[in-house]
PDB file of C-alpha atoms and ligand atoms in Angstrom:
ATOM      1  CA  MET A 225      -8.921  88.963  59.336  1.00 89.00           C
ATOM      2  CA  GLU A 226     -11.743  89.255  61.839  1.00 93.00           C
ATOM      3  CA  PRO A 227     -12.244  86.776  64.702  1.00 96.00           C
ATOM      4  CA  PHE A 228     -14.716  84.012  63.880  1.00 95.00           C
ATOM      5  CA  ALA A 229     -16.427  80.996  65.360  1.00 97.00           C
ATOM      6  CA  LEU A 230     -17.477  77.952  63.356  1.00 97.00           C
ATOM      7  CA  ALA A 231     -19.733  75.005  64.086  1.00 98.00           C
ATOM      8  CA  LEU A 232     -17.891  71.692  64.028  1.00 98.00           C
ATOM      9  CA  ASP A 233     -20.266  68.732  63.920  1.00 98.00           C
ATOM     10  CA  LEU A 234     -18.666  66.154  66.209  1.00 98.00           C
ATOM     11  CA  VAL A 235     -20.674  63.322  64.644  1.00 97.00           C
ATOM     12  CA  THR A 236     -19.973  63.974  60.957  1.00 97.00           C
ATOM     13  CA  GLY A 237     -16.818  66.090  61.135  1.00 98.00           C
ATOM     14  CA  ARG A 238     -18.371  68.739  58.917  1.00 97.00           C
ATOM     15  CA  LEU A 239     -17.493  72.391  59.390  1.00 97.00           C
ATOM     16  CA  ALA A 240     -20.046  75.175  58.882  1.00 96.00           C
ATOM     17  CA  PRO A 241     -19.751  77.651  57.458  1.00 96.00           C
ATOM     18  CA  HIS A 242     -16.785  76.846  55.219  1.00 95.00           C
ATOM     19  CA  THR A 243     -15.393  78.957  52.385  1.00 96.00           C
ATOM     20  CA  SER A 244     -13.718  76.180  50.429  1.00 97.00           C
ATOM     21  CA  ARG A 245     -14.540  72.542  49.831  1.00 98.00           C
ATOM     22  CA  THR A 246     -12.229  70.084  48.112  1.00 98.00           C
ATOM     23  CA  VAL A 247     -13.799  66.871  46.864  1.00 98.00           C
ATOM     24  CA  ARG A 248     -11.281  64.201  45.921  1.00 98.00           C
ATOM     25  CA  ARG A 249     -12.492  61.340  43.734  1.00 98.00           C
ATOM     26  CA  ILE A 250     -10.745  58.056  43.100  1.00 98.00           C
ATOM     27  CA  SER A 251      -9.913  59.041  39.490  1.00 98.00           C
ATOM     28  CA  GLU A 252      -7.708  61.861  40.840  1.00 97.00           C
ATOM     29  CA  MET A 253      -5.478  59.382  42.673  1.00 97.00           C
ATOM     30  CA  SER A 254      -3.870  57.465  39.816  1.00 95.00           C
ATOM     31  CA  GLY A 255      -0.697  55.632  40.760  1.00 95.00           C
ATOM     32  CA  MET A 256      -1.235  55.994  44.501  1.00 96.00           C
ATOM     33  CA  TYR A 257      -2.827  52.639  45.283  1.00 97.00           C
ATOM     34  CA  ALA A 258      -0.886  49.413  44.952  1.00 95.00           C
ATOM     35  CA  ASP A 259      -3.626  47.635  42.967  1.00 96.00           C
ATOM     36  CA  ALA A 260      -3.725  49.628  39.711  1.00 96.00           C
ATOM     37  CA  ASP A 261      -6.377  47.343  38.172  1.00 97.00           C
ATOM     38  CA  ALA A 262      -8.714  47.760  41.143  1.00 97.00           C
ATOM     39  CA  HIS A 263      -8.133  51.518  40.978  1.00 98.00           C
ATOM     40  CA  GLU A 264      -8.947  51.679  37.283  1.00 97.00           C
ATOM     41  CA  GLN A 265     -12.072  49.587  37.718  1.00 97.00           C
ATOM     42  CA  LEU A 266     -13.346  51.761  40.561  1.00 97.00           C
ATOM     43  CA  ALA A 267     -12.582  54.968  38.624  1.00 97.00           C
ATOM     44  CA  GLY A 268     -14.588  53.593  35.693  1.00 97.00           C
ATOM     45  CA  THR A 269     -17.575  52.470  37.745  1.00 94.00           C
ATOM     46  CA  GLY A 270     -18.975  55.429  39.619  1.00 93.00           C
ATOM     47  CA  ASP A 271     -15.700  57.149  40.463  1.00 97.00           C
ATOM     48  CA  PRO A 272     -16.541  57.429  44.190  1.00 98.00           C
ATOM     49  CA  VAL A 273     -15.574  60.350  46.389  1.00 98.00           C
ATOM     50  CA  VAL A 274     -12.677  59.250  48.597  1.00 98.00           C
ATOM     51  CA  TYR A 275     -12.510  62.326  50.830  1.00 98.00           C
ATOM     52  CA  GLU A 276     -13.582  65.923  51.305  1.00 98.00           C
ATOM     53  CA  VAL A 277     -11.792  68.837  52.941  1.00 98.00           C
ATOM     54  CA  LEU A 278     -13.906  71.675  54.375  1.00 98.00           C
ATOM     55  CA  GLN A 279     -12.056  74.837  55.237  1.00 97.00           C
ATOM     56  CA  TYR A 280     -12.614  78.367  56.427  1.00 96.00           C
ATOM     57  CA  ASP A 281      -9.950  80.257  54.500  1.00 96.00           C
ATOM     58  CA  VAL A 282      -7.520  82.669  56.136  1.00 96.00           C
ATOM     59  CA  PRO A 283      -4.717  84.668  54.471  1.00 96.00           C
ATOM     60  CA  PHE A 284      -1.618  82.721  53.371  1.00 95.00           C
ATOM     61  CA  ASP A 285       0.476  84.425  56.061  1.00 93.00           C
ATOM     62  CA  ASN A 286       2.908  83.125  58.608  1.00 89.00           C
ATOM     63  CA  GLY A 287       0.976  84.141  61.724  1.00 95.00           C
ATOM     64  CA  GLN A 288      -2.367  82.823  60.476  1.00 97.00           C
ATOM     65  CA  LEU A 289      -3.728  79.377  61.321  1.00 97.00           C
ATOM     66  CA  VAL A 290      -5.793  77.376  58.841  1.00 97.00           C
ATOM     67  CA  CYS A 291      -8.591  75.295  60.387  1.00 97.00           C
ATOM     68  CA  CYS A 292     -10.134  72.585  58.233  1.00 98.00           C
ATOM     69  CA  THR A 293     -11.743  69.207  58.566  1.00 98.00           C
ATOM     70  CA  THR A 294     -11.228  66.150  56.405  1.00 98.00           C
ATOM     71  CA  VAL A 295     -13.840  63.426  55.987  1.00 98.00           C
ATOM     72  CA  ILE A 296     -12.482  60.209  54.465  1.00 98.00           C
ATOM     73  CA  TYR A 297     -15.214  57.819  53.381  1.00 98.00           C
ATOM     74  CA  ALA A 298     -15.050  54.084  54.049  1.00 98.00           C
ATOM     75  CA  GLY A 299     -13.799  52.046  51.141  1.00 98.00           C
ATOM     76  CA  LEU A 300     -11.080  49.884  49.659  1.00 98.00           C
ATOM     77  CA  VAL A 301      -9.026  49.853  46.492  1.00 98.00           C
ATOM     78  CA  GLY A 302      -8.184  46.189  46.288  1.00 97.00           C
ATOM     79  CA  GLU A 303      -7.236  45.552  49.925  1.00 97.00           C
ATOM     80  CA  GLU A 304      -5.937  49.079  50.542  1.00 98.00           C
ATOM     81  CA  TYR A 305      -8.024  51.514  52.553  1.00 98.00           C
ATOM     82  CA  PHE A 306      -9.313  54.824  51.160  1.00 98.00           C
ATOM     83  CA  MET A 307      -6.703  57.487  51.936  1.00 98.00           C
ATOM     84  CA  THR A 308      -5.657  61.060  51.243  1.00 98.00           C
ATOM     85  CA  LYS A 309      -3.100  61.952  48.582  1.00 98.00           C
ATOM     86  CA  GLY A 310      -0.564  62.908  51.233  1.00 98.00           C
ATOM     87  CA  HIS A 311       1.933  65.750  51.097  1.00 98.00           C
ATOM     88  CA  PHE A 312       4.902  67.562  52.519  1.00 98.00           C
ATOM     89  CA  HIS A 313       4.352  71.161  53.428  1.00 98.00           C
ATOM     90  CA  GLU A 314       5.880  73.384  50.789  1.00 98.00           C
ATOM     91  CA  LYS A 315       7.456  75.309  53.633  1.00 98.00           C
ATOM     92  CA  ARG A 316       9.042  72.264  55.259  1.00 98.00           C
ATOM     93  CA  SER A 317       9.591  73.915  58.641  1.00 98.00           C
ATOM     94  CA  THR A 318       5.824  74.080  59.386  1.00 98.00           C
ATOM     95  CA  GLY A 319       4.128  71.450  61.567  1.00 98.00           C
ATOM     96  CA  GLU A 320       0.477  70.601  62.031  1.00 98.00           C
ATOM     97  CA  VAL A 321      -1.980  69.344  64.656  1.00 98.00           C
ATOM     98  CA  TYR A 322      -4.693  66.787  63.907  1.00 98.00           C
ATOM     99  CA  LEU A 323      -7.633  66.048  66.204  1.00 98.00           C
ATOM    100  CA  GLY A 324      -9.700  62.921  65.544  1.00 98.00           C
ATOM    101  CA  ILE A 325     -13.443  63.651  65.481  1.00 98.00           C
ATOM    102  CA  SER A 326     -15.291  60.531  64.347  1.00 98.00           C
ATOM    103  CA  GLY A 327     -14.527  57.095  62.953  1.00 98.00           C
ATOM    104  CA  HIS A 328     -11.174  55.328  62.918  1.00 98.00           C
ATOM    105  CA  GLY A 329      -8.095  55.838  60.856  1.00 98.00           C
ATOM    106  CA  TYR A 330      -4.355  56.024  60.683  1.00 98.00           C
ATOM    107  CA  LEU A 331      -1.928  58.844  60.198  1.00 98.00           C
ATOM    108  CA  LEU A 332       1.159  57.768  58.246  1.00 98.00           C
ATOM    109  CA  MET A 333       4.262  59.957  58.245  1.00 98.00           C
ATOM    110  CA  PHE A 334       7.816  59.805  56.980  1.00 98.00           C
ATOM    111  CA  VAL A 335      10.972  61.860  56.780  1.00 97.00           C
ATOM    112  CA  ASP A 336      14.548  60.979  55.765  1.00 95.00           C
ATOM    113  CA  GLY A 337      14.149  57.187  55.978  1.00 90.00           C
ATOM    114  CA  ARG A 338      12.117  57.259  59.195  1.00 96.00           C
ATOM    115  CA  THR A 339       8.432  56.322  59.275  1.00 97.00           C
ATOM    116  CA  ALA A 340       5.620  56.598  61.844  1.00 97.00           C
ATOM    117  CA  GLU A 341       2.074  55.257  62.018  1.00 97.00           C
ATOM    118  CA  LEU A 342      -0.402  56.625  64.541  1.00 98.00           C
ATOM    119  CA  GLU A 343      -3.826  55.134  65.142  1.00 98.00           C
ATOM    120  CA  MET A 344      -6.538  57.795  65.296  1.00 98.00           C
ATOM    121  CA  GLY A 345     -10.046  57.842  66.693  1.00 98.00           C
ATOM    122  CA  PRO A 346     -12.375  60.398  68.271  1.00 98.00           C
ATOM    123  CA  GLY A 347     -10.333  62.621  70.585  1.00 98.00           C
ATOM    124  CA  THR A 348      -6.889  61.543  69.366  1.00 98.00           C
ATOM    125  CA  LEU A 349      -4.614  64.558  69.162  1.00 98.00           C
ATOM    126  CA  ALA A 350      -1.760  63.815  66.773  1.00 98.00           C
ATOM    127  CA  TYR A 351       1.226  65.984  66.063  1.00 98.00           C
ATOM    128  CA  VAL A 352       2.846  66.202  62.644  1.00 98.00           C
ATOM    129  CA  PRO A 353       6.292  67.690  63.287  1.00 98.00           C
ATOM    130  CA  PRO A 354       7.910  70.056  60.786  1.00 98.00           C
ATOM    131  CA  TYR A 355       9.499  68.270  57.779  1.00 98.00           C
ATOM    132  CA  TRP A 356       7.373  65.075  58.001  1.00 98.00           C
ATOM    133  CA  ALA A 357       5.208  64.053  55.039  1.00 98.00           C
ATOM    134  CA  HIS A 358       1.725  62.975  56.120  1.00 98.00           C
ATOM    135  CA  ARG A 359      -1.197  60.940  54.803  1.00 98.00           C
ATOM    136  CA  THR A 360      -4.355  59.683  56.558  1.00 98.00           C
ATOM    137  CA  LEU A 361      -6.615  56.735  55.829  1.00 98.00           C
ATOM    138  CA  ASN A 362      -9.891  55.275  57.020  1.00 98.00           C
ATOM    139  CA  VAL A 363      -9.730  51.734  58.448  1.00 98.00           C
ATOM    140  CA  GLY A 364     -13.352  51.634  59.660  1.00 98.00           C
ATOM    141  CA  ASP A 365     -16.809  51.068  58.209  1.00 97.00           C
ATOM    142  CA  GLU A 366     -17.920  54.656  58.904  1.00 98.00           C
ATOM    143  CA  PRO A 367     -16.462  57.945  57.643  1.00 98.00           C
ATOM    144  CA  PHE A 368     -13.263  58.935  59.460  1.00 98.00           C
ATOM    145  CA  SER A 369     -13.049  62.664  60.181  1.00 98.00           C
ATOM    146  CA  PHE A 370     -10.487  64.906  61.821  1.00 98.00           C
ATOM    147  CA  LEU A 371      -9.680  68.565  62.367  1.00 98.00           C
ATOM    148  CA  ALA A 372      -6.362  69.939  61.095  1.00 98.00           C
ATOM    149  CA  VAL A 373      -4.719  73.193  62.175  1.00 98.00           C
ATOM    150  CA  TYR A 374      -1.610  74.445  60.376  1.00 98.00           C
ATOM    151  CA  PRO A 375       0.193  77.713  59.527  1.00 98.00           C
ATOM    152  CA  GLY A 376      -1.309  79.815  56.762  1.00 97.00           C
ATOM    153  CA  ASP A 377       1.922  79.893  54.763  1.00 97.00           C
ATOM    154  CA  ALA A 378       2.598  76.112  54.925  1.00 98.00           C
ATOM    155  CA  GLY A 379       1.585  75.324  51.327  1.00 97.00           C
ATOM    156  CA  HIS A 380       1.188  71.781  49.995  1.00 98.00           C
ATOM    157  CA  ASP A 381       3.767  69.854  48.001  1.00 98.00           C
ATOM    158  CA  TYR A 382       1.972  66.882  46.411  1.00 98.00           C
ATOM    159  CA  ARG A 383       4.500  66.347  43.640  1.00 97.00           C
ATOM    160  CA  THR A 384       7.178  64.755  45.791  1.00 97.00           C
ATOM    161  CA  ILE A 385       4.769  62.049  46.996  1.00 96.00           C
ATOM    162  CA  GLU A 386       3.445  61.521  43.466  1.00 95.00           C
ATOM    163  CA  ARG A 387       7.033  60.962  42.332  1.00 94.00           C
ATOM    164  CA  THR A 388       8.454  58.900  45.195  1.00 93.00           C
ATOM    165  CA  GLY A 389       5.357  57.281  46.711  1.00 94.00           C
ATOM    166  CA  PHE A 390       4.775  56.755  50.417  1.00 96.00           C
ATOM    167  CA  PRO A 391       7.025  54.153  52.122  1.00 96.00           C
ATOM    168  CA  ARG A 392       4.170  52.513  54.044  1.00 96.00           C
ATOM    169  CA  ARG A 393       0.740  51.254  53.079  1.00 97.00           C
ATOM    170  CA  VAL A 394      -2.108  50.059  55.300  1.00 97.00           C
ATOM    171  CA  ILE A 395      -4.034  47.104  53.951  1.00 96.00           C
ATOM    172  CA  ARG A 396      -6.897  44.947  55.153  1.00 97.00           C
ATOM    173  CA  ALA A 397      -5.891  41.530  56.483  1.00 96.00           C
ATOM    174  CA  ALA A 398      -7.929  38.811  58.180  1.00 96.00           C
ATOM    175  CA  SER A 399      -6.661  40.117  61.539  1.00 94.00           C
ATOM    176  CA  GLY A 400      -7.535  43.735  60.707  1.00 95.00           C
ATOM    177  CA  PRO A 401      -5.449  46.560  59.287  1.00 97.00           C
ATOM    178  CA  ILE A 402      -1.738  45.900  58.860  1.00 96.00           C
ATOM    179  CA  VAL A 403       1.066  48.228  57.897  1.00 95.00           C
ATOM    180  CA  VAL A 404       3.241  46.983  55.061  1.00 95.00           C
ATOM    181  CA  SER A 405       6.233  48.414  53.313  1.00 93.00           C
ATOM    182  CA  ALA A 406       5.426  49.857  49.920  1.00 93.00           C
ATOM    183  CA  PHE A 407       8.890  48.869  48.766  1.00 86.00           C
ATOM    184  CA  GLY A 408       8.790  45.152  49.436  1.00 74.00           C
ATOM    185  CA  GLU A 409      10.063  44.613  52.990  1.00 57.00           C
ATOM    186  CA  THR A 410       8.351  42.057  55.203  1.00 55.00           C
ATOM    187  CA  PRO A 411       4.807  43.075  56.214  1.00 53.00           C
ATOM    188  CA  ARG A 412       4.350  43.652  59.918  1.00 57.00           C
ATOM    189  CA  SER A 413       1.194  43.707  61.910  1.00 57.00           C
ATOM    190  CA  ILE A 414       0.112  46.774  63.824  1.00 51.00           C
ATOM    191  CA  GLY A 415      -2.377  44.731  65.876  1.00 46.00           C
TER     192      GLY A 415
HETATM  193  C1  LIG B1400      -4.844  68.327  55.790  1.00 91.14           C
HETATM  194  C2  LIG B1400      -4.924  67.661  54.405  1.00 91.14           C
HETATM  195  C3  LIG B1400      -6.230  66.939  54.147  1.00 91.14           C
HETATM  196  C4  LIG B1400      -6.283  66.272  52.763  1.00 91.14           C
HETATM  197  O1  LIG B1400      -5.764  69.368  55.900  1.00 91.14           O
HETATM  198  O2  LIG B1400      -4.702  68.651  53.432  1.00 91.14           O
HETATM  199  O3  LIG B1400      -6.414  65.952  55.124  1.00 91.14           O
HETATM  200  O4  LIG B1400      -5.107  65.558  52.478  1.00 91.14           O
HETATM  201  P1  LIG B1400      -4.233  65.933  51.199  1.00 91.14           P
HETATM  202  O5  LIG B1400      -3.953  67.408  51.313  1.00 91.14           O
HETATM  203  O6  LIG B1400      -2.995  65.123  51.362  1.00 91.14           O
HETATM  204  O7  LIG B1400      -5.026  65.625  49.993  1.00 91.14           O
HETATM  205  C5  LIG B1400      -3.411  68.810  55.948  1.00 91.14           C
HETATM  206  O8  LIG B1400      -2.544  68.057  56.275  1.00 91.14           O
HETATM  207  N1  LIG B1400      -3.167  70.094  55.639  1.00 91.14           N
HETATM  208  O9  LIG B1400      -1.919  70.585  55.706  1.00 91.14           O
HETATM  209 ZN1  LIG B1401      -0.514  69.093  56.050  1.00 91.14          ZN
END
């Protein structure tokens, strides 16, 4: 691997050049949003892009660091904000750093019955410790973008989240975004 420099657009969050681009549409997120009817309707009417990941690939090796940006578009499924699928790292002992670039969002995490929610905006540096599952979502009217840096051999385990779900959801309320339990505990406001 040769040294490289990339251009990160601090307004849009886009990375150039990139060698891979993942485009995630709403139809690829069945069963992830609480309102299945709203999800189905949206998938059938335009199937909007929920988020994109732009990445400059490096080898899948332990000493390498992957740099990529995610742009989550503004939108709702029912009252639930557009979000990423969310994952554990396949190699659970690998952490990750996120840096907010533009827009406003939340980073949800959980591990072994513990949960965390971090608000993110431009300049927020958030740490995902080893072992914690993580998902991000856009609570604003503009795209929410962030940079992620993680070990090349981390890998992504999506299956566990698809099977068990995420213990917290963020939904739109009259007061703004609130965090609620996905498993029926009392909703609580995050102000
Ligand atoms: C991020 C995520 C990215 C998309 O780069 O992969 O935001 O989210 P999903 O992978 O959950 O669809 C990261 O955490 N990489 O490890
Ligand atoms: Zn990750």
